[in-house]
XYZ file of C-alpha atoms in Angstrom:
651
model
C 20.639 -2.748 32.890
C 23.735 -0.606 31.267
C 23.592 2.989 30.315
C 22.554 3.007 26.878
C 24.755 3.969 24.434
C 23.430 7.000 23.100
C 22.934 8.657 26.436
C 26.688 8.536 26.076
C 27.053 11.696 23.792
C 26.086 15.107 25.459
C 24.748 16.405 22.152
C 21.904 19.212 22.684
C 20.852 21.817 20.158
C 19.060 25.123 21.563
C 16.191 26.925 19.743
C 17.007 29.728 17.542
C 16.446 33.265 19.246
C 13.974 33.985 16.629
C 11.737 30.721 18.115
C 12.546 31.878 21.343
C 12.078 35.348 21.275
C 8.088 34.617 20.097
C 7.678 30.750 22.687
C 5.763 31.164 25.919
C 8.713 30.286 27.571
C 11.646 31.624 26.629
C 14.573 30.119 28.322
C 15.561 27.524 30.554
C 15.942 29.415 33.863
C 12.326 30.323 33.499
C 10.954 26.891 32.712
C 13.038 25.902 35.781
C 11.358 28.548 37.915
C 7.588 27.745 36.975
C 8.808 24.247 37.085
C 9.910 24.092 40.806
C 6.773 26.537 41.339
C 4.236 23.944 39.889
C 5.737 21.450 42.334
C 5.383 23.565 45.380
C 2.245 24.861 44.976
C 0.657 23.182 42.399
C -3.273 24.945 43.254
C -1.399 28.264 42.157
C 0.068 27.005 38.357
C -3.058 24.983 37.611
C -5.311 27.958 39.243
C -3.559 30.013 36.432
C -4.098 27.928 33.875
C -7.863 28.020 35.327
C -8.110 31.837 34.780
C -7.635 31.162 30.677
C -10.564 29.012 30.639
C -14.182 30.121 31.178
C -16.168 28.247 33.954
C -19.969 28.206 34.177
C -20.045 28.174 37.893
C -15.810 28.167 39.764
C -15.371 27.352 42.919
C -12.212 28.320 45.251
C -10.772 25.094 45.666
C -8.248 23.697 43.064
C -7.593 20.505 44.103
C -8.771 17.747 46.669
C -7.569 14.646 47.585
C -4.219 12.124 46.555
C -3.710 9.098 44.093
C -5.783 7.215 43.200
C -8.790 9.740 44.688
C -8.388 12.925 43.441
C -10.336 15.964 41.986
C -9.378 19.425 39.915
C -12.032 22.025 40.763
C -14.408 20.362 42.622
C -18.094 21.100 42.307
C -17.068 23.649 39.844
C -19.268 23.540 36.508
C -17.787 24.346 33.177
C -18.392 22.771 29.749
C -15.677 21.231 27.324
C -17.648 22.639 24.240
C -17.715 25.937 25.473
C -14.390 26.376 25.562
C -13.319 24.530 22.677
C -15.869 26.623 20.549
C -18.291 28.935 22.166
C -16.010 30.631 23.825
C -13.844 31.756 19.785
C -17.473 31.668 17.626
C -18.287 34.647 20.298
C -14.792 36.443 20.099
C -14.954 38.791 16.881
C -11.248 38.191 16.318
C -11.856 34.398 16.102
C -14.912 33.775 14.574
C -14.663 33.685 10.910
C -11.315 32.124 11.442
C -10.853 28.477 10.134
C -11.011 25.859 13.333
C -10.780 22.823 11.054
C -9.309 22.334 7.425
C -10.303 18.473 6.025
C -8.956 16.975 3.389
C -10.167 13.415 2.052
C -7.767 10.807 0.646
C -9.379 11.117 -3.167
C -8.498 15.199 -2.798
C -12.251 16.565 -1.844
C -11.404 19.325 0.757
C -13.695 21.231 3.156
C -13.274 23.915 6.231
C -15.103 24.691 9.489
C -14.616 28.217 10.826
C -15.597 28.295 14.504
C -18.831 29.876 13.825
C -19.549 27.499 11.565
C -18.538 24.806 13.903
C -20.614 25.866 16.002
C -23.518 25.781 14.372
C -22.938 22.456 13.017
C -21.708 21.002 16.553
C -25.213 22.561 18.256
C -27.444 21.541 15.510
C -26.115 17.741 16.392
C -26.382 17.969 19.743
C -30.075 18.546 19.450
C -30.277 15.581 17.634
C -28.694 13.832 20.118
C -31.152 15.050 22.995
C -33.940 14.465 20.720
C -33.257 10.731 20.772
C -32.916 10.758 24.534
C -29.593 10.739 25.306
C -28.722 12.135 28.761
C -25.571 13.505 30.670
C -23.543 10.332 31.328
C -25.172 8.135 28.549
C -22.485 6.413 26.535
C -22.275 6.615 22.706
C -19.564 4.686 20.277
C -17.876 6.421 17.171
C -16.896 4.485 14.936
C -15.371 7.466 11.787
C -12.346 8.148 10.699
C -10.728 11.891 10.342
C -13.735 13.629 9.201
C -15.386 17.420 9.836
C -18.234 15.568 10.930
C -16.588 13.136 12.979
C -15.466 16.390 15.396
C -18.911 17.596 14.976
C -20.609 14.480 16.671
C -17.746 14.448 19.653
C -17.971 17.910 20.797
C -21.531 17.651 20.736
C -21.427 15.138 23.002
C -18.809 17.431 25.086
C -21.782 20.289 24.958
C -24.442 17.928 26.542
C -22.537 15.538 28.751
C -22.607 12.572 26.829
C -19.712 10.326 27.327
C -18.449 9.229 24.044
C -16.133 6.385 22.896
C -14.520 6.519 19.979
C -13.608 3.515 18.322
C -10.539 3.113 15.730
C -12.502 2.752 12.320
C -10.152 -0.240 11.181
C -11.133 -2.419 14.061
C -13.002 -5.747 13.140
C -16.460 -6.183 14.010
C -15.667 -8.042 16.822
C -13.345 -6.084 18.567
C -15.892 -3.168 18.021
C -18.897 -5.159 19.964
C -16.139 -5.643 22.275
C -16.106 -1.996 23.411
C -19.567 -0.995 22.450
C -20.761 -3.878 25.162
C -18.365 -3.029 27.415
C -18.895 0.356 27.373
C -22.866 0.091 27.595
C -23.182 2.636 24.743
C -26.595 3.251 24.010
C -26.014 4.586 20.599
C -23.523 4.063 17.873
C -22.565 6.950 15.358
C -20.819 5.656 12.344
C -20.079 6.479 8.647
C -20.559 4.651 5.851
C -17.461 3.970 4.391
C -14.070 5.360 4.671
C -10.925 5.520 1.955
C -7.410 4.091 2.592
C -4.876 3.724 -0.116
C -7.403 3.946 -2.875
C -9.960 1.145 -1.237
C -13.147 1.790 -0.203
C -13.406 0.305 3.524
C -17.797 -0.443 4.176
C -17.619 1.382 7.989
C -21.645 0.418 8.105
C -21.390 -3.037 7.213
C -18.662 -3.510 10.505
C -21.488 -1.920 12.570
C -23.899 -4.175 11.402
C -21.677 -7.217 11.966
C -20.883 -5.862 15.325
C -24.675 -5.465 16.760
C -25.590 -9.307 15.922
C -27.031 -9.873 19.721
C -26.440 -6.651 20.786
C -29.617 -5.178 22.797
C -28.278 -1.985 24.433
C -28.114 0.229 21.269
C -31.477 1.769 20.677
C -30.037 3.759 17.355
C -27.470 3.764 14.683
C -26.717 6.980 12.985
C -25.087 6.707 9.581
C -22.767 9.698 7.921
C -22.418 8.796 4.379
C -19.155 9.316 3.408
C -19.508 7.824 0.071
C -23.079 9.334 -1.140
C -23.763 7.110 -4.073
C -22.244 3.173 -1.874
C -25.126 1.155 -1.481
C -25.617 1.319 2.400
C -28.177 -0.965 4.050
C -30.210 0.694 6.704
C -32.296 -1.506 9.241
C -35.515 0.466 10.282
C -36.533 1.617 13.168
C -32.624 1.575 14.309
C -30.377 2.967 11.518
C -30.698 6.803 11.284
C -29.582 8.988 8.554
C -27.237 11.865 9.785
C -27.785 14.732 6.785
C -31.912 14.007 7.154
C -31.505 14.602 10.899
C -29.548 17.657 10.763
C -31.981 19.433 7.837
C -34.936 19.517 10.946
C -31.949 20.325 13.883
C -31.868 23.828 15.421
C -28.642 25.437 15.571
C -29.766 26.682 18.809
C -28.012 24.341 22.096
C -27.496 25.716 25.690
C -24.048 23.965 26.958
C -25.111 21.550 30.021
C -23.249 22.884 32.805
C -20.970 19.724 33.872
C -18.835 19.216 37.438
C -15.194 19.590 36.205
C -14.604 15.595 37.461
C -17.792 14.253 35.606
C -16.210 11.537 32.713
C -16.101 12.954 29.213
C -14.479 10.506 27.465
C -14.201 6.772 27.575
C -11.435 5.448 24.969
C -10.048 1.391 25.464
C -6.554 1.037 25.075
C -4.726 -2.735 24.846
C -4.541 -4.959 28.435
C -1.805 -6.956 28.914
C -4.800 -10.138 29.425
C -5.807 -9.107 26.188
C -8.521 -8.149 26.914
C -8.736 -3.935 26.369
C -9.237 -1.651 29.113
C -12.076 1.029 28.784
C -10.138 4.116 30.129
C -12.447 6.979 32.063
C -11.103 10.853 31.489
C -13.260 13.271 33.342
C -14.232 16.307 31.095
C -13.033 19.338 32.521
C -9.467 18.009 33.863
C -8.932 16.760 30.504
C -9.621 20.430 29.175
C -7.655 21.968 32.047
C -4.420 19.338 31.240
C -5.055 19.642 27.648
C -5.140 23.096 27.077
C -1.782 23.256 28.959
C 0.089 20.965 27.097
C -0.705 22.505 23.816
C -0.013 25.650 25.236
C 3.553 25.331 25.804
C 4.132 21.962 24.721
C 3.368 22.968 21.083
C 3.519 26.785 21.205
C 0.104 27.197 19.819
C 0.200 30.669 18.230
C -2.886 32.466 17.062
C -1.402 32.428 13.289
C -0.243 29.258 13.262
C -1.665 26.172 10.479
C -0.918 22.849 12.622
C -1.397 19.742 11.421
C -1.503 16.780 13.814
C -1.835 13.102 11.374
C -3.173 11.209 14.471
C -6.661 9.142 13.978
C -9.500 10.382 15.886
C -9.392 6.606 17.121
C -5.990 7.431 19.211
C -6.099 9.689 21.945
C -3.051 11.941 21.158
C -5.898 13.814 18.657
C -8.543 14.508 21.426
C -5.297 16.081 23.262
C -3.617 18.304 20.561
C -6.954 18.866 18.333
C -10.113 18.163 19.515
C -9.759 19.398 23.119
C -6.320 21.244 23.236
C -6.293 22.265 19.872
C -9.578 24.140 19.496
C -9.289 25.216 23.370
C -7.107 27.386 21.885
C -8.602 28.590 19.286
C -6.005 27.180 16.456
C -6.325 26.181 13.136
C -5.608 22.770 12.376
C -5.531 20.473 9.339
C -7.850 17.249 9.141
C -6.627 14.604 6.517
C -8.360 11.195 6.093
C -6.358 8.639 4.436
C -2.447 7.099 4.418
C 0.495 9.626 4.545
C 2.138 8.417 1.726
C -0.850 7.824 -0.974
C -1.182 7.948 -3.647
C 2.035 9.391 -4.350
C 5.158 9.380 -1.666
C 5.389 13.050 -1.152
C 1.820 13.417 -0.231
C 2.478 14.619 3.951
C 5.090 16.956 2.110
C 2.693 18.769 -0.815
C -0.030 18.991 1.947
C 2.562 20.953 4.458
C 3.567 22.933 1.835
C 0.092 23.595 0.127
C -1.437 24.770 3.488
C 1.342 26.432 4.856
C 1.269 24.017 7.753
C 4.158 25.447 10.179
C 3.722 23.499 13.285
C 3.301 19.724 12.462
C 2.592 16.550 14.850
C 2.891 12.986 14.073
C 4.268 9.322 14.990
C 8.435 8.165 14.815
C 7.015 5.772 11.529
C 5.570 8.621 9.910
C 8.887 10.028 10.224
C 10.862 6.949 9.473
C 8.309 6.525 6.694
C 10.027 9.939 5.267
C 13.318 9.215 5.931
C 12.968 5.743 4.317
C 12.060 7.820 0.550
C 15.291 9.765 1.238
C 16.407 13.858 1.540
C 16.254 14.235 -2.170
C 12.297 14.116 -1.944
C 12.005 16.104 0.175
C 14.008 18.808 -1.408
C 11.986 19.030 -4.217
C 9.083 20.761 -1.827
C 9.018 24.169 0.019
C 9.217 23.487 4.067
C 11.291 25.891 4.963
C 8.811 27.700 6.636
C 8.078 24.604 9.217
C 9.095 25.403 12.942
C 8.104 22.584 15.074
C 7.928 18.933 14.447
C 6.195 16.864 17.136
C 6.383 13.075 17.812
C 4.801 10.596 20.176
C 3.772 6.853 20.383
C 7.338 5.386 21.305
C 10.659 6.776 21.060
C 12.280 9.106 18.078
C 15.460 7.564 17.518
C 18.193 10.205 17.157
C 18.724 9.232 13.107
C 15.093 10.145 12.504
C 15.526 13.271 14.644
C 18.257 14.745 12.504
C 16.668 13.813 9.229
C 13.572 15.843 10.427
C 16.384 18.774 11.349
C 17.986 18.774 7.896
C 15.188 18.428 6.015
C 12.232 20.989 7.614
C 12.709 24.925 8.649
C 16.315 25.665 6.975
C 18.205 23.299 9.505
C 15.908 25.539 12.418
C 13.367 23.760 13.527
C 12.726 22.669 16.798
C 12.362 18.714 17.037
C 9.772 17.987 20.234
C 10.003 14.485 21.316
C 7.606 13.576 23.839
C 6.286 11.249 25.885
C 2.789 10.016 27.202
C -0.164 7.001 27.718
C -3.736 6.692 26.975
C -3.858 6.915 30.703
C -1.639 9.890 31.530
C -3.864 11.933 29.163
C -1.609 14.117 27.805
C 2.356 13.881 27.048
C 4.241 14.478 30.948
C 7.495 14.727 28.965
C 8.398 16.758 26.536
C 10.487 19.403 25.365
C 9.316 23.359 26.005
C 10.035 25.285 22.456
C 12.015 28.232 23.298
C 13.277 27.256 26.361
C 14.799 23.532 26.471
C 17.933 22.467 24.197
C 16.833 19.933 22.417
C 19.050 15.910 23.143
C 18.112 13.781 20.075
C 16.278 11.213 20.975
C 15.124 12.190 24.647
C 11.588 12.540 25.400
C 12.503 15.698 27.337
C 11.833 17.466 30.431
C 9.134 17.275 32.826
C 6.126 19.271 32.522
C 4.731 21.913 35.017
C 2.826 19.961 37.799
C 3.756 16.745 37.264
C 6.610 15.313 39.610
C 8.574 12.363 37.533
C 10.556 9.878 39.095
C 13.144 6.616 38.672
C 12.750 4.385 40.967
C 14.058 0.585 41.885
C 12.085 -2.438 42.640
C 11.674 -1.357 45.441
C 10.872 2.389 45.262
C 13.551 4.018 45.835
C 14.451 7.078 43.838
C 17.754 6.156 41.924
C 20.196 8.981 40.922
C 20.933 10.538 37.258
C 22.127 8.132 34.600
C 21.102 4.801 36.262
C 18.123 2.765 34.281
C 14.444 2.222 36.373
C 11.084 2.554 36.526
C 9.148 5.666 35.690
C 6.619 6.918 37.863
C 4.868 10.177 38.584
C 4.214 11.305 42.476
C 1.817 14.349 41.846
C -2.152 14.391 40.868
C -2.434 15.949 37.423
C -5.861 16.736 36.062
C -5.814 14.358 32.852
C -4.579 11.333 34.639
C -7.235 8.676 33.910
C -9.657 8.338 36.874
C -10.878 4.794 36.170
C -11.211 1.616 33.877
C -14.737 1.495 33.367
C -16.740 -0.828 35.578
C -13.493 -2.251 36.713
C -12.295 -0.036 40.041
C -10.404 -3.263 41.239
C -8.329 -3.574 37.842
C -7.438 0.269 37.923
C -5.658 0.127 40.895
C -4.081 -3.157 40.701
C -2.758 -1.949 36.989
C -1.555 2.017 38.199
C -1.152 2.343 42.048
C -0.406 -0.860 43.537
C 3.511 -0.859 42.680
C 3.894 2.498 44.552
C 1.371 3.751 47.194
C 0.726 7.363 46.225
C 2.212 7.500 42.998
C 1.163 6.359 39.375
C 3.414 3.195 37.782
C 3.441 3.717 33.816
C 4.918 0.604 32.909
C 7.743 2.371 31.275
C 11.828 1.859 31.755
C 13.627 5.465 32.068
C 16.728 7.114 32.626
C 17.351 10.563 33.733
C 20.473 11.737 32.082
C 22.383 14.682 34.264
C 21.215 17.466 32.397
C 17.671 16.537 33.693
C 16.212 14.761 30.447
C 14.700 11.554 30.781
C 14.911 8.971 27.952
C 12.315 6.709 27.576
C 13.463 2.859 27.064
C 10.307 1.177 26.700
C 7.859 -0.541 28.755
C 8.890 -2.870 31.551
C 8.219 -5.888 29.028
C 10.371 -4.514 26.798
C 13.543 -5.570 28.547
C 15.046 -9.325 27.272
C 17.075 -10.752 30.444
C 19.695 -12.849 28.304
C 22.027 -14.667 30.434
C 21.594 -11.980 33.174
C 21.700 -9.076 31.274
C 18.836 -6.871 31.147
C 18.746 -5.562 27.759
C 15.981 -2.305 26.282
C 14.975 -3.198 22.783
C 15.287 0.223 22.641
C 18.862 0.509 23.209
C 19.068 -2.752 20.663
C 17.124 -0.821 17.937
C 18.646 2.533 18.538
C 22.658 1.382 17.810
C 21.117 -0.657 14.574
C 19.147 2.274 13.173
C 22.634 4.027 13.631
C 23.910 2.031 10.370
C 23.823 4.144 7.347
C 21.851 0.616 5.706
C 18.574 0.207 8.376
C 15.843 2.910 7.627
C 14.016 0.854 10.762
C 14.506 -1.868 12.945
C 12.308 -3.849 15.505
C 14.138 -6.445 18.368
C 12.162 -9.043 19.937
C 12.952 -11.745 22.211
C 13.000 -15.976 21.537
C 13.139 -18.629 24.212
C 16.647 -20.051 24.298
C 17.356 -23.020 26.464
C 20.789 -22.140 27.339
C 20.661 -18.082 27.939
C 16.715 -18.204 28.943
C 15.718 -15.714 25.622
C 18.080 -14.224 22.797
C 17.266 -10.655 21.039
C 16.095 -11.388 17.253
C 16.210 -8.396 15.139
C 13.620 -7.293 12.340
C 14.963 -4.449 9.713
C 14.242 -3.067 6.892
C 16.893 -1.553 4.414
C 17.138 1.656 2.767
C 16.381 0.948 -0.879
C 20.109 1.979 -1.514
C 20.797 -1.315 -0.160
C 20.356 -5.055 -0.911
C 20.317 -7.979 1.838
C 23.377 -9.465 2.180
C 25.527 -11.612 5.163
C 27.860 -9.004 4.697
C 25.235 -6.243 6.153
C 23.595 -8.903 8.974
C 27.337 -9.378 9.748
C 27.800 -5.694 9.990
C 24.350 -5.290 12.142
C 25.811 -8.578 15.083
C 29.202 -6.444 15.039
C 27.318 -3.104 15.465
C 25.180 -4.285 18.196
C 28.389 -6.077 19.849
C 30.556 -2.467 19.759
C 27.676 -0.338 20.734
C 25.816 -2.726 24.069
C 28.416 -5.978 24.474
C 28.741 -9.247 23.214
C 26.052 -10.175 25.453
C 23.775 -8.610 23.336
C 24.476 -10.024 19.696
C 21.473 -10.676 17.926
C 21.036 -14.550 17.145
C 19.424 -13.557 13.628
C 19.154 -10.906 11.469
C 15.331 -10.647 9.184
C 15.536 -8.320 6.629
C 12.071 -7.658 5.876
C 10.164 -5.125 3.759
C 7.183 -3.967 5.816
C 6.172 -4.339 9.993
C 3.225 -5.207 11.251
C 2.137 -1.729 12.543
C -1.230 -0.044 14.305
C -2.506 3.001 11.886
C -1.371 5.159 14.624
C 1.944 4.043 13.003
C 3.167 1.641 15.989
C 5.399 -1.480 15.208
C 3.284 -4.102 17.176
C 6.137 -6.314 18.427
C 3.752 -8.620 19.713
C 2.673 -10.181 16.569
C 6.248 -10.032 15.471
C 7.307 -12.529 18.516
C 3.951 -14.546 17.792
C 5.071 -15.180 13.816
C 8.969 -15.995 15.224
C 7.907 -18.335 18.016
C 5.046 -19.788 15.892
C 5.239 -19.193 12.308
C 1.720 -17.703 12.736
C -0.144 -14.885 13.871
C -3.577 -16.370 15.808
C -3.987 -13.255 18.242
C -5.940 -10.415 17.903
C -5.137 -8.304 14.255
C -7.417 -5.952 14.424
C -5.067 -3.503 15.377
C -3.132 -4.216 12.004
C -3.138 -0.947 9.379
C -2.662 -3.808 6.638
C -3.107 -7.592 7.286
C -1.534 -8.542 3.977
C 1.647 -7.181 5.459
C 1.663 -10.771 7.959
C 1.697 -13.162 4.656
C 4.581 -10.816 3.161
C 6.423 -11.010 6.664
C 6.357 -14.616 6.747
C 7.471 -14.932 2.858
C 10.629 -13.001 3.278
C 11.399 -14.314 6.622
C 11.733 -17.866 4.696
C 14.208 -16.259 2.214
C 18.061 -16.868 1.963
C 20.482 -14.167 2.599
């Protein structure tokens, strides 16, 4: 595979003193130094780390063991909800602050101060133990962004429930999917949810989903929408405000081992069929905590807003667990990003003063897409850090997000990480790393990244492999769920003693790594291994494409061709002229080699809600005309029938 193209420009941008001055780490020599420290003695960075956390019962040792059998303070006892609430609702200084702002897609708005959430989080946990759950029972959640959503979680977190939450735009058969594989015992739902102005029936999924299901004794109901009819089968269905009224706001945490599982959340297979990922509780805190620590640059005054779905992991990381581990305030929102009016995400940053913000490369595309002049007409200069994760920021969207937030200031983090990794193992440190557009960043602390060849081999600077990691890090997933076998056929087999992601990288020489996809990402035409990345990158570079999306077809003589799916900035019409433009672009930028066989304009992509394209179903409707796999995944599924409409249309 060639160097991509934009690895060819040395382009970096450092933070502004004034970030720096303020970061946790200030400058690259000292990220360097705790950097090389981590990886010589990791016990000593993650024992630090340790010492900012409160344990019920610590033990000396830090760290036993290698991949795939490994443990972070074993036999030590600690609780997740202690720390992500006990620990501020008993600090003076913290608790009347505001853990959680929510606002609802219609405009309702509510707040939890970490007293408060206390309270609340303790009064449901008693409800929990008062219909017999036990440490290590398994419950599914099946809510979108909602105060009460966080309230159920972390009261699972104080009593050592495992839970699993579901993505509440999942069909009812993809939730029985996880709720039997997962052997949850209860199910925790609301009734209904909004999204762009419709009323989605949560309960009525559940309902569809239990047909035949025996294992789930109970089904509490939140109602969202108070006056939506909502059946209720008796003797199961439970309703959540009548069980809280009796609840005492009285709970003990249950003193967990650090490696007992916390979480169990499925992410997609490549058999199809998903894969119920096990996080134990108190490295996931430990790993957490860290990353938004430095990776973010939590500050005690800071309003963060992260737009990820409690359905997606990256908001147990940032909010849920990271977040409230240290002690921030962050902002909850429920519905779309753009409804019902385009500069929603904008009047919410500026109406909450929301300085540090987190979200997805569409979301940001999304913005870029409705052009600079709409964003002008809010206040963000007072935003200093944009996040991203989910796949790669392509440079455009990076310096849209530069012009338009924090006066031309504001620190762009790009990072990088996996349901299974737990937490983002690339990313940029505010304050101390210059900033390459479109890089995922640096390594963090503890966590030894490599590029290897087929055959393992560590390749040098600038050369195109796979990514691994060599070193134990607490949030690395410790199994699939009832599937040992399939957990280390999927992450260790490739490399004894070292975890495969599935991801293509390159480490440039100034010691960034650039993400290029996963392995299956790569089309081999004639030969010539090409990233869709790469592909996507050098068309996004046209003034015209607000977003683009390659996939591969079968070709008979060069084994597959690249097919490229874009969508225009409104500025522009479809024309040859422009698909001309695109080829010649793609030719200049990669090779001949590379040349797209067709150019779709299209409109809309098929995307998650988490905002990722899903290329899969856009190879499904080229190859077949059809989508027949699994949609569930799908934000919108009207947006297939509109793909396949303009896909038919003449140039």
């Amino acid at each position: 595979m060639e160097i991509p193209v934009f690895l060819a420009s040395d382009e970096h941008y450092h933070p502004s003193d004034k970030y720096r001055n303020s970061s946790y780490i200030q400058n690259m020599q000292e990220y360097l130094q705790l950097y090389q420290e981590s990886i010589e003695h990791p016990e000593q960075f993650w024992n630090r780390i340790a010492d900012e956390l409160r344990f019920l019962d610590r033990k000396s040792t830090v760290w036993s063991g290698s991949m795939p059998d490994f443990s972070f303070f074993p036999e030590s006892l600690l609780n997740v909800c202690d720390n992500c609430v006990d620990r501020h609702a008993e600090n003076p200084a913290f608790r009347n602050k505001v853990a959680l702002f929510w606002e609802g897609e219609p405009g309702d708005k509510d707040c939890l101060t970490y007293a408060m959430l206390q309270q609340q989080v303790s009064k449901f946990a008693n409800v929990l133990r008062s219909l017999g759950l036990q440490p290590g029972d398994v419950v599914s959640v099946y809510m979108q962004n909602l105060l009460e959503t966080y309230v159920v979680l972390l009261a699972c977190l104080r009593i050592g429930v495992v839970y699993n939450t579901v993505f509440a735009g999942f069909s009812a058969e993809a939730l029985r999917e996880r709720i039997v594989a997962s052997k949850a015992k209860l199910v925790i739902c609301s009734n209904a949810s909004y999204r762009r102005g419709k009323v989605l029936p949560l309960k009525d999924t559940v309902d569809l989903a239990l047909q035949g299901v025996d294992s789930v004794e109970h089904v509490i109901v939140f109602r969202r929408i108070q006056n939506l009819a909502t059946p209720m089968t008796t003797g199961r269905d439970l309703d959540y405000e009548e069980l809280m009224k009796g609840s005492s706001p009285d709970c003990p945490v249950t003193p967990m081992e650090a490696n007992a599982p916390g979480l169990l959340i499925f992410t997609s297979g490549t058999s199809g069929k998903p894969k119920g990922i096990v996080h134990a509780g108190g490295g996931f805190l430990l790993g957490t905590y860290a990353y938004s620590k430095y990776q973010l640059d939590l500050q005690p005054q800071d309003i963060y807003w992260n737009t990820a779905d409690i359905g997606w992991l990256t908001s147990h990381i940032f909010v849920l667990v990271g977040g409230l581990a240290m002690g921030a305030t962050t902002l909850l929102y429920e519905g779309a990003l753009d409804y019902p009016y385009t500069g929603r995400l904008y009047e919410m940053i500026e109406r909450y003063q929301v300085n540090k913000l987190f979200s997805a490369p569409t979301a940001y595309r999304m913005l870029m897409k409705h052009g600079e002049d709409l964003a002008k007409s809010y206040q963000l200069d007072h935003v200093q850090l944009l996040a991203s994760v989910g796949e790669p920021l392509n440079p455009e969207a990076w310096h849209f997000l530069r012009r338009v937030f924090g006066q031309g200031q504001a620190v762009i983090n790009n990072t990088w990480g996996q349901t299974e990794t737990g937490g983002t193992p690339l990313a940029s440190l505010p304050g101390a790393v210059a900033m390459r557009p479109g890089s995922c960043g640096v390594p963090f602390f503890g966590h030894h990244l490599d590029i290897v060849d087929q055959n393992g081999c560590s390749l040098p600077d600038n050369t195109p492999g796979f990514l691994v990691i060599r070193s134990i890090f607490p949030t690395l997933a410790r199994d699939i769920f009832g599937d040992r076998h399939r957990y280390l056929q999927s992450y260790f087999s490739q490399l004894p003693g070292a975890y495969f992601t599935g991801d293509s990288a390159i480490r440039d020489s100034f010691g960034h790594y650039w993400v290029l996809g996963r392995v299956d990402d790569v089309i081999n035409v004639s030969g010539h291994r090409i990233s869709t990345m790469e592909m996507e990158s050098a068309l996004i570079q046209h003034p015209a494409v607000v977003e683009a999306a390659v996939v591969g077809e079968p070709d008979s003589l060069k084994g597959m061709v690249p097919v490229a799916f874009v969508t225009l900035d409104k500025a522009y019409s479809v024309s040859e002229n422009i698909a001309d433009e695109l080829k010649e672009k793609i030719v200049q930028d990669i090779g001949a080699f590379a040349r797209p066989s067709q150019i779709l304009f299209v409109d809309v992509m098929p995307k998650t809600r988490s905002g990722k394209i899903i290329r899969r179903m856009l190879r499904e409707i080229l190859q077949t005309g059809d989508v027949k796999g699994d949609v569930t995944g799908l934000e919108d599924v009207d947006v297939l029938e509109t793909l396949l409409e303009q896909m038919q249309r003449p140039l």
